[in-house]
Amino acid sequence: MLLQVNNLDSYYERVQALHEVSLEINEGELVALIGPNGAGKTTLLRSISRLVRSTGEIWFDGQDLTKLSAHDVSAIGIGHSPEGRLLFPDMPVEDNLKLGAFRRRDHPQISKDLKRVYDLFPVLQERKSQMARTMSGGEQQMLAIGRALMTRPRLLILDEPSFGIAPIIVDRIFSAIKELNRDGLTTFFSEQNVRVALENSERTYVLEYGRIVMADVSDTLRDDPRIAKSYLGM
Ligand code: ATP
């Protein structure tokens, strides 16, 4: 098992946003996290990356993440593409990508990883000198994912990769995510768009009011009447 979360409670000041969350992600899996607005999806992903205060256990490849800072977590192999993308808008595309690798010293591998990102998202190479802010929403999402890949992660965390993006670009982004996963990259992503989440993952966790309320193989959840009624409008 690559990631194991046990009884996680997360807090903003005194407000508790997650309650007793437990989940497991195996090496090589592609796992989705769905739930309504405000359910705590972002909070859960940020808790794993140590950006939100929490109690409980988070084990990553045998290491206890709760003892680490956000910097350490990135250094041991968790790449996080955050909600809102958080790019440097007035820096060129390529510099934004290179920032993902700023702690690394393995320069030949960094060049290979940059080429890999450009192979996955050719538009980033075509626009590599353009300021990030001048890219479309979909291109900025590709850039945020590319920057997370430049950390050379063992676990890729993506917060709502389809948010605000045209369906055709969403398809392109998920085909890149699936290609990375076929090459062995373990990925955990949150999604508002439940249909997209279930179509593009092996397993899915459902979060409501800060608690995991369902978890199953995505194909099984797609046929579950509770999911159909609450999330797919059927
Ligand atoms: P969305 O899909 O709308 O982004 P979400 O499922 O990602 O929602 P979170 O953003 O994790 O949900 O929010 C979970 C709860 O924590 C909400 O009640 C939210 O109001 C609260 N919350 C989030 N960020 C903060 C913060 N910085 N300070 C206080 N409360 C917060």
CSV table of C-alpha atoms and ligand atoms in Angstrom, one decimal:
chain,number,residue,atom,x,y,z
A,1,MET,CA,0.0,0.0,0.0
A,2,LEU,CA,1.3,3.4,-0.9
A,3,LEU,CA,-1.0,5.7,1.1
A,4,GLN,CA,-3.0,4.9,4.2
A,5,VAL,CA,-5.1,7.4,6.1
A,6,ASN,CA,-6.5,6.4,9.4
A,7,ASN,CA,-9.1,8.3,11.4
A,8,LEU,CA,-8.1,11.7,10.1
A,9,ASP,CA,-9.8,14.8,11.7
A,10,SER,CA,-8.9,18.1,10.1
A,11,TYR,CA,-9.5,21.6,11.4
A,12,TYR,CA,-9.6,25.3,10.4
A,13,GLU,CA,-9.1,27.1,13.7
A,14,ARG,CA,-11.8,25.4,15.9
A,15,VAL,CA,-14.0,24.3,13.0
A,16,GLN,CA,-13.7,20.6,12.2
A,17,ALA,CA,-13.9,20.0,8.5
A,18,LEU,CA,-13.0,16.3,8.3
A,19,HIS,CA,-14.2,13.5,10.7
A,20,GLU,CA,-12.6,10.1,11.1
A,21,VAL,CA,-11.6,9.8,7.4
A,22,SER,CA,-9.9,6.6,6.5
A,23,LEU,CA,-8.7,5.5,3.1
A,24,GLU,CA,-6.1,3.4,1.3
A,25,ILE,CA,-4.4,3.8,-2.1
A,26,ASN,CA,-2.3,1.1,-3.6
A,27,GLU,CA,0.7,1.6,-5.7
A,28,GLY,CA,-0.4,2.1,-9.3
A,29,GLU,CA,-4.0,2.9,-8.6
A,30,LEU,CA,-6.1,5.8,-10.1
A,31,VAL,CA,-8.5,6.8,-7.4
A,32,ALA,CA,-11.2,9.5,-7.4
A,33,LEU,CA,-12.7,11.6,-4.6
A,34,ILE,CA,-16.2,13.0,-5.1
A,35,GLY,CA,-18.7,14.9,-3.0
A,36,PRO,CA,-20.9,18.0,-3.0
A,37,ASN,CA,-19.5,21.5,-2.6
A,38,GLY,CA,-18.0,22.1,0.8
A,39,ALA,CA,-17.9,18.3,1.6
A,40,GLY,CA,-14.2,18.6,2.4
A,41,LYS,CA,-12.5,17.3,-0.8
A,42,THR,CA,-9.9,20.1,-1.0
A,43,THR,CA,-9.4,19.8,2.8
A,44,LEU,CA,-8.6,16.1,2.5
A,45,LEU,CA,-6.1,16.5,-0.3
A,46,ARG,CA,-4.5,19.5,1.5
A,47,SER,CA,-4.3,17.4,4.7
A,48,ILE,CA,-2.4,14.7,3.0
A,49,SER,CA,0.0,17.3,1.7
A,50,ARG,CA,0.3,18.7,5.2
A,51,LEU,CA,-1.3,22.1,4.4
A,52,VAL,CA,-4.2,21.7,6.8
A,53,ARG,CA,-3.9,20.9,10.5
A,54,SER,CA,-5.1,17.5,11.4
A,55,THR,CA,-4.9,14.6,13.8
A,56,GLY,CA,-4.9,10.9,13.0
A,57,GLU,CA,-2.5,8.9,10.9
A,58,ILE,CA,-1.3,9.4,7.3
A,59,TRP,CA,1.2,6.8,6.1
A,60,PHE,CA,3.0,7.1,2.8
A,61,ASP,CA,5.3,4.3,1.9
A,62,GLY,CA,6.0,3.5,5.5
A,63,GLN,CA,6.6,7.1,6.6
A,64,ASP,CA,4.3,9.0,8.9
A,65,LEU,CA,3.3,12.2,7.1
A,66,THR,CA,1.9,13.9,10.1
A,67,LYS,CA,5.4,14.3,11.4
A,68,LEU,CA,6.5,16.2,8.2
A,69,SER,CA,6.1,19.7,6.8
A,70,ALA,CA,4.5,20.4,3.4
A,71,HIS,CA,8.1,20.9,2.0
A,72,ASP,CA,9.2,17.5,3.3
A,73,VAL,CA,6.0,15.8,1.9
A,74,SER,CA,6.8,17.2,-1.6
A,75,ALA,CA,10.4,16.0,-1.3
A,76,ILE,CA,9.4,12.4,-0.5
A,77,GLY,CA,7.3,12.1,-3.5
A,78,ILE,CA,3.8,13.7,-3.3
A,79,GLY,CA,3.1,16.1,-6.2
A,80,HIS,CA,0.0,18.3,-5.6
A,81,SER,CA,-1.8,20.3,-8.3
A,82,PRO,CA,-3.9,22.6,-6.1
A,83,GLU,CA,-7.4,24.0,-6.5
A,84,GLY,CA,-7.1,27.3,-8.3
A,85,ARG,CA,-3.9,26.1,-9.9
A,86,LEU,CA,-1.7,28.7,-8.1
A,87,LEU,CA,0.6,29.4,-11.0
A,88,PHE,CA,3.0,32.3,-11.3
A,89,PRO,CA,0.9,34.4,-13.7
A,90,ASP,CA,3.7,36.7,-14.8
A,91,MET,CA,6.2,34.1,-15.4
A,92,PRO,CA,6.6,32.1,-18.7
A,93,VAL,CA,5.1,28.7,-19.0
A,94,GLU,CA,8.5,26.9,-18.9
A,95,ASP,CA,9.7,28.8,-15.8
A,96,ASN,CA,6.5,27.7,-14.0
A,97,LEU,CA,7.3,24.1,-15.0
A,98,LYS,CA,10.9,24.4,-13.9
A,99,LEU,CA,9.8,25.7,-10.5
A,100,GLY,CA,8.2,22.3,-9.9
A,101,ALA,CA,11.8,20.9,-10.0
A,102,PHE,CA,13.5,23.6,-8.0
A,103,ARG,CA,14.5,21.3,-5.1
A,104,ARG,CA,15.9,18.6,-7.4
A,105,ARG,CA,19.5,18.3,-8.4
A,106,ASP,CA,19.2,15.4,-10.9
A,107,HIS,CA,19.5,17.7,-13.9
A,108,PRO,CA,19.6,15.1,-16.7
A,109,GLN,CA,16.4,13.6,-15.3
A,110,ILE,CA,14.8,17.0,-15.0
A,111,SER,CA,15.3,17.6,-18.7
A,112,LYS,CA,13.7,14.2,-19.5
A,113,ASP,CA,10.8,15.0,-17.2
A,114,LEU,CA,10.3,18.4,-19.0
A,115,LYS,CA,10.3,16.6,-22.3
A,116,ARG,CA,7.7,14.1,-20.9
A,117,VAL,CA,5.4,17.0,-19.8
A,118,TYR,CA,5.8,18.5,-23.3
A,119,ASP,CA,5.0,15.2,-24.9
A,120,LEU,CA,1.8,14.9,-22.8
A,121,PHE,CA,0.7,18.5,-23.3
A,122,PRO,CA,2.3,19.7,-26.6
A,123,VAL,CA,0.6,23.1,-26.2
A,124,LEU,CA,2.8,23.9,-23.3
A,125,GLN,CA,5.9,23.5,-25.5
A,126,GLU,CA,4.3,25.6,-28.2
A,127,ARG,CA,3.7,28.3,-25.6
A,128,LYS,CA,6.7,27.8,-23.4
A,129,SER,CA,7.8,31.5,-23.5
A,130,GLN,CA,4.3,32.9,-23.0
A,131,MET,CA,3.2,34.3,-19.6
A,132,ALA,CA,1.1,31.8,-17.7
A,133,ARG,CA,-1.7,34.3,-17.2
A,134,THR,CA,-2.2,34.5,-21.0
A,135,MET,CA,-3.0,30.8,-21.2
A,136,SER,CA,-6.6,29.5,-21.3
A,137,GLY,CA,-8.2,27.8,-18.3
A,138,GLY,CA,-7.6,24.4,-19.8
A,139,GLU,CA,-4.0,25.2,-20.7
A,140,GLN,CA,-3.4,26.5,-17.2
A,141,GLN,CA,-4.7,23.3,-15.8
A,142,MET,CA,-2.3,21.4,-17.9
A,143,LEU,CA,0.5,23.7,-16.7
A,144,ALA,CA,-0.5,23.0,-13.0
A,145,ILE,CA,-0.4,19.3,-13.6
A,146,GLY,CA,2.9,19.6,-15.5
A,147,ARG,CA,4.4,21.5,-12.6
A,148,ALA,CA,3.3,18.8,-10.2
A,149,LEU,CA,4.9,16.2,-12.5
A,150,MET,CA,8.2,18.1,-12.4
A,151,THR,CA,8.5,17.2,-8.7
A,152,ARG,CA,8.8,13.6,-10.0
A,153,PRO,CA,6.1,12.4,-7.7
A,154,ARG,CA,5.2,8.8,-6.7
A,155,LEU,CA,1.8,10.0,-5.8
A,156,LEU,CA,0.1,12.6,-7.9
A,157,ILE,CA,-2.7,14.6,-6.2
A,158,LEU,CA,-5.0,16.6,-8.4
A,159,ASP,CA,-7.7,19.0,-7.0
A,160,GLU,CA,-10.6,19.2,-9.5
A,161,PRO,CA,-8.7,18.9,-12.8
A,162,SER,CA,-11.9,19.5,-14.8
A,163,PHE,CA,-12.9,22.7,-12.9
A,164,GLY,CA,-14.2,25.4,-15.3
A,165,ILE,CA,-12.8,23.7,-18.4
A,166,ALA,CA,-14.5,22.8,-21.7
A,167,PRO,CA,-15.5,19.1,-22.0
A,168,ILE,CA,-13.2,18.4,-25.0
A,169,ILE,CA,-10.2,19.7,-23.0
A,170,VAL,CA,-11.3,17.7,-19.9
A,171,ASP,CA,-11.1,14.6,-22.1
A,172,ARG,CA,-7.6,15.6,-23.2
A,173,ILE,CA,-6.5,16.2,-19.6
A,174,PHE,CA,-7.9,12.8,-18.4
A,175,SER,CA,-6.3,10.9,-21.3
A,176,ALA,CA,-3.0,12.3,-20.1
A,177,ILE,CA,-3.8,11.3,-16.5
A,178,LYS,CA,-4.6,7.8,-17.6
A,179,GLU,CA,-1.5,7.6,-19.8
A,180,LEU,CA,0.6,8.5,-16.7
A,181,ASN,CA,-1.2,6.0,-14.7
A,182,ARG,CA,-0.7,3.3,-17.3
A,183,ASP,CA,3.0,4.1,-16.9
A,184,GLY,CA,2.7,3.4,-13.2
A,185,LEU,CA,2.0,6.8,-11.6
A,186,THR,CA,-0.4,6.4,-8.6
A,187,THR,CA,-3.0,9.2,-8.7
A,188,PHE,CA,-5.6,10.5,-6.4
A,189,PHE,CA,-7.9,13.3,-7.7
A,190,SER,CA,-11.0,15.1,-6.5
A,191,GLU,CA,-13.8,16.0,-8.9
A,192,GLN,CA,-17.1,18.0,-8.8
A,193,ASN,CA,-18.0,16.3,-12.0
A,194,VAL,CA,-19.1,12.9,-10.8
A,195,ARG,CA,-19.6,11.4,-14.3
A,196,VAL,CA,-16.1,12.4,-15.3
A,197,ALA,CA,-14.7,11.0,-12.0
A,198,LEU,CA,-16.4,7.6,-12.3
A,199,GLU,CA,-15.4,7.2,-15.9
A,200,ASN,CA,-11.8,8.0,-15.3
A,201,SER,CA,-10.9,6.1,-12.2
A,202,GLU,CA,-10.7,2.6,-10.9
A,203,ARG,CA,-12.1,3.3,-7.4
A,204,THR,CA,-13.9,6.2,-5.9
A,205,TYR,CA,-14.4,7.6,-2.4
A,206,VAL,CA,-17.5,9.6,-1.6
A,207,LEU,CA,-17.2,12.4,0.9
A,208,GLU,CA,-20.2,14.1,2.5
A,209,TYR,CA,-20.1,16.6,5.4
A,210,GLY,CA,-16.4,15.7,6.0
A,211,ARG,CA,-17.0,12.0,6.3
A,212,ILE,CA,-16.4,9.1,3.8
A,213,VAL,CA,-19.9,7.7,3.2
A,214,MET,CA,-19.2,5.3,0.4
A,215,ALA,CA,-16.2,3.7,-1.3
A,216,ASP,CA,-16.1,1.2,-4.1
A,217,VAL,CA,-15.0,0.3,-7.6
A,218,SER,CA,-16.0,3.2,-9.8
A,219,ASP,CA,-18.0,1.0,-12.2
A,220,THR,CA,-20.0,-0.4,-9.3
A,221,LEU,CA,-20.7,3.0,-7.9
A,222,ARG,CA,-21.9,4.2,-11.3
A,223,ASP,CA,-24.7,1.6,-11.1
A,224,ASP,CA,-25.5,2.3,-7.4
A,225,PRO,CA,-29.0,3.9,-7.1
A,226,ARG,CA,-27.8,6.3,-4.4
A,227,ILE,CA,-25.1,7.7,-6.6
A,228,ALA,CA,-27.5,7.8,-9.6
A,229,LYS,CA,-30.0,9.8,-7.6
A,230,SER,CA,-27.8,12.1,-5.6
A,231,TYR,CA,-25.0,12.8,-8.1
A,232,LEU,CA,-26.0,11.8,-11.6
A,233,GLY,CA,-29.5,13.4,-11.5
A,234,MET,CA,-31.3,10.2,-12.5
B,1,ATP,P1,-15.5,22.6,-3.2
B,1,ATP,O1,-15.9,21.5,-4.1
B,1,ATP,O2,-16.6,23.7,-3.1
B,1,ATP,O3,-14.2,23.2,-3.3
B,1,ATP,P2,-14.7,20.9,-1.0
B,1,ATP,O4,-15.4,19.6,-1.0
B,1,ATP,O5,-13.3,20.9,-1.6
B,1,ATP,O6,-15.6,21.9,-1.7
B,1,ATP,P3,-13.5,22.2,1.2
B,1,ATP,O7,-13.1,23.4,0.4
B,1,ATP,O8,-12.5,21.2,1.7
B,1,ATP,O9,-14.7,21.4,0.4
B,1,ATP,O10,-14.3,22.7,2.5
B,1,ATP,C1,-14.7,21.9,3.6
B,1,ATP,C2,-15.3,22.8,4.7
B,1,ATP,O11,-14.2,23.5,5.3
B,1,ATP,C3,-16.3,23.8,4.2
B,1,ATP,O12,-17.3,23.9,5.2
B,1,ATP,C4,-15.5,25.1,4.1
B,1,ATP,O13,-16.3,26.2,4.4
B,1,ATP,C5,-14.5,24.9,5.2
B,1,ATP,N1,-13.2,25.6,4.9
B,1,ATP,C6,-12.5,25.4,3.8
B,1,ATP,N2,-11.4,26.2,3.8
B,1,ATP,C7,-11.5,26.9,5.0
B,1,ATP,C8,-10.6,27.9,5.6
B,1,ATP,N3,-9.5,28.3,5.1
B,1,ATP,N4,-11.1,28.4,6.8
B,1,ATP,C9,-12.2,28.0,7.4
B,1,ATP,N5,-13.0,27.1,6.9
B,1,ATP,C10,-12.7,26.5,5.7
